[in-house]
């Protein structure tokens, strides 16, 4: 293998690609070739670094210099200065929001300071399309160890000892789940990787597969060995074409290296892996619906029991885990369960990847030890609220989760603590909101989602969510009554109690938590016909301040419904009856004379 | 892309052929048909039903259950404005409204000249760049309504 003086890593994840990293990469390769540096410098495409906001990201090793928002036009300078002359390009380095000082090295960036990367260990470091790079970082060591020196019972014990719990939302102990499938009799069993990632606002599964596909494959093979399966499926959303491509490449390479197929590593263990593309239905993330979908049916949940461990895919014992769960397995086998269990809290062990999004300065993927506080995640890692506005709430766990407030900021994050406060760990989506976000609107937003995605099989979920949504629409349009709040509460309880699957059982959570913590906002919409955050358009009033108005007439000229009148002599005013609250006048006024109320 | 009824039947037959003896083929077949024909036509559904010997109602049931399948022809360019949570709190509704205003159509509709179809999507997995929209396979992040026209103009 040739030795290179320097490696330039360009992120090829979805986030950076849509910010232009493919162009950066192409120009970079051309520039390196043009200067005859291609024997000294290697350009590598990696997976996601997690800091998508700052993309496209380019890292130069061995120094570990971290460049952000690099554009193709920056490349000649980057190569000329850094690679040729050894002088880092200051203006492209990461700058700290507080004091605009530049941070040259990856390891010193606050975003990464409090992180502890296990599942994300290789993301951003290796080329996901090259199995040798995975192996060089200790890859397939876990599989080798399990197959050659451990019985399947020992593998399960190790996973049990790690305390690893399902990262797909339920938090069920993984080792225990494996032991059920292992105990089920029968020569034919399956393992499934749930990569349906339906929670809008979460993208860790996507980044894990795109950045380190072999880790998922290795985890699945160890699981298959433990329960006695020889075939597996990855069920991946069709909206993730790059993830599917990387998986296909990884499977082909694993087969070519004799790490998958028949008689793996000469141990007699056989394994084949298929990819199934999802077809766009949130409920298919639910395990029984998912298996229905693989079988080619409508993806509707089934009552459990029987559990998949007994009666799963095509009626055979099946073990299904989430992407992130699988990603932890190989390292647990290599380093031991006790190592993993040494991190985290009493009942929630190890680390968890969160997708930090919304109104924070640094959105992105963060992997932190369980037990860290929300404040550390949002303010230390995320850098605080965008534009230094005031923090209002954080929505955790997606459509099944809940909104937590300022008083929860010092809560240590674990499965138990989040559930106790009314949210859930869920898949790990964390959407931060500031004072401009209306909590009633957020509750309505989630209900729109769950109502649309309800599969329609059971009545409480199908009809209940519909009526809850109608009530929320009534309230946000200013037609609500105080009684609607109690009806909403009753319906929420009913849907939660009586729905068939997790979708319906958890759908009321956003409503329940916003009612619990932000009841005054609901009341303001009803009693005062006012949206305190000025987010609900139907309740907005645009008004022109006659003092500030310079009578230029720009507002009247741009108003699509001609509801503004006035003249050079008389200040302009808005006819509230005719106004459709489109906000055009507000944007057009050059003097800031138009206010929102 | 437009095909005669006969062509649709033939193309569908070819797609179904390798699945005749295998299980779990319906969804991959529909995905393949849609790639080939652009949508799931009545002719295609009838052919699958005959070849696989499963009732048409079941195929229709599956095709309408999943958001990905379309029973009507779509525009040359599919515009997907993300309506996921992260994008919502950063103003994706205004972006969607702008797209509707420019194209003159609603969600799940196609312009008369078959240039654009608007489809809502729950999350594109690029939440770090919210708000996000995707035109065909290209993703555009950090959007504001003012950027929409310029982007759509590049898709003829
Ligand atoms: C409506 C609904 C949607 C779900 N969506 C997902 C999903 O997108 N990804 C996932 O891994 N699990 C999802 N789950 C959880 C799965 O049913 C299942 O618990 C999980 O795949 C088990 O893996 P784990 O033990 O590794 O978490 C969903 C559950 C419900 C009820
Ligand atoms: S919420 Fe829009 S990309 Fe995820």
Short mmCIF file of C-alpha atoms and ligand atoms in Angstrom, two decimals, chain A residues 165-174 177 193-199 205 237 282-288 290 301 304 320-326 400 415 427 501-506, ligand 1:
data_model
loop_
_atom_site.label_atom_id
_atom_site.label_comp_id
_atom_site.label_asym_id
_atom_site.label_seq_id
_atom_site.Cartn_x
_atom_site.Cartn_y
_atom_site.Cartn_z
CA UNK A 165 -31.15 -1.27 25.21
CA UNK A 166 -33.00 -0.88 21.93
CA UNK A 167 -32.27 2.46 20.29
CA UNK A 168 -35.33 2.35 18.04
CA UNK A 169 -37.62 3.84 20.64
CA UNK A 170 -38.82 1.12 22.99
CA UNK A 171 -35.62 0.73 24.95
CA UNK A 172 -36.09 -3.01 25.42
CA UNK A 173 -32.94 -4.79 26.71
CA UNK A 174 -31.22 -6.13 23.61
CA UNK A 177 -34.60 -9.95 23.27
CA UNK A 193 -32.30 -4.20 10.84
CA UNK A 194 -34.94 -1.52 11.19
CA UNK A 195 -33.72 1.42 9.10
CA UNK A 196 -37.11 2.90 8.40
CA UNK A 197 -36.29 5.97 10.51
CA UNK A 198 -39.73 7.51 10.33
CA UNK A 199 -39.36 10.13 13.05
CA UNK A 205 -29.72 5.94 11.26
CA UNK A 237 -36.44 4.05 3.68
CA UNK A 282 -44.34 5.80 8.96
CA UNK A 283 -46.18 2.91 10.58
CA UNK A 284 -43.87 0.46 8.76
CA UNK A 285 -41.24 1.31 11.36
CA UNK A 286 -43.35 -0.67 13.81
CA UNK A 287 -41.90 -4.15 13.82
CA UNK A 288 -44.92 -6.24 12.89
CA UNK A 290 -42.39 -3.80 8.88
CA UNK A 301 -49.36 -3.67 12.77
CA UNK A 304 -48.63 -8.98 19.93
CA UNK A 320 -35.42 -7.14 14.92
CA UNK A 321 -33.23 -4.27 16.09
CA UNK A 322 -32.69 -0.68 15.18
CA UNK A 323 -29.65 0.53 13.18
CA UNK A 324 -28.01 2.23 16.13
CA UNK A 325 -28.55 -0.80 18.34
CA UNK A 326 -26.74 -3.01 15.82
CA UNK A 400 -44.55 10.05 20.03
CA UNK A 415 -34.91 6.38 29.28
CA UNK A 427 -35.20 7.52 18.27
CA UNK A 501 -50.02 -0.15 18.31
CA UNK A 502 -47.43 2.28 19.52
CA UNK A 503 -48.38 4.85 16.90
CA UNK A 504 -51.77 5.55 18.43
CA UNK A 505 -50.73 4.86 21.99
CA UNK A 506 -48.14 7.62 21.84
C1 LIG C 1 -45.43 3.65 14.91
C2 LIG C 1 -44.07 3.10 15.21
C3 LIG C 1 -42.99 3.49 14.43
C4 LIG C 1 -41.72 2.98 14.67
N1 LIG C 1 -40.70 3.40 13.88
C5 LIG C 1 -39.46 2.90 14.09
C6 LIG C 1 -38.38 3.31 13.26
O1 LIG C 1 -38.54 4.13 12.35
N2 LIG C 1 -37.15 2.77 13.48
C7 LIG C 1 -36.93 1.86 14.49
O2 LIG C 1 -35.81 1.40 14.64
N3 LIG C 1 -37.94 1.46 15.29
C8 LIG C 1 -39.20 1.95 15.12
N4 LIG C 1 -40.22 1.53 15.93
C9 LIG C 1 -39.91 0.52 16.98
C10 LIG C 1 -39.97 -0.89 16.43
O3 LIG C 1 -41.29 -1.38 16.51
C11 LIG C 1 -39.11 -1.85 17.24
O4 LIG C 1 -39.40 -1.69 18.57
C12 LIG C 1 -37.63 -1.63 17.04
O5 LIG C 1 -37.29 -1.75 15.71
C13 LIG C 1 -36.88 -2.65 17.86
O6 LIG C 1 -35.49 -2.41 17.78
P1 LIG C 1 -34.65 -2.00 19.08
O7 LIG C 1 -34.99 -2.96 20.17
O8 LIG C 1 -33.24 -2.13 18.63
O9 LIG C 1 -35.02 -0.60 19.41
C14 LIG C 1 -41.51 2.05 15.72
C15 LIG C 1 -42.59 1.67 16.50
C16 LIG C 1 -43.85 2.20 16.28
C17 LIG C 1 -44.98 1.77 17.15
#
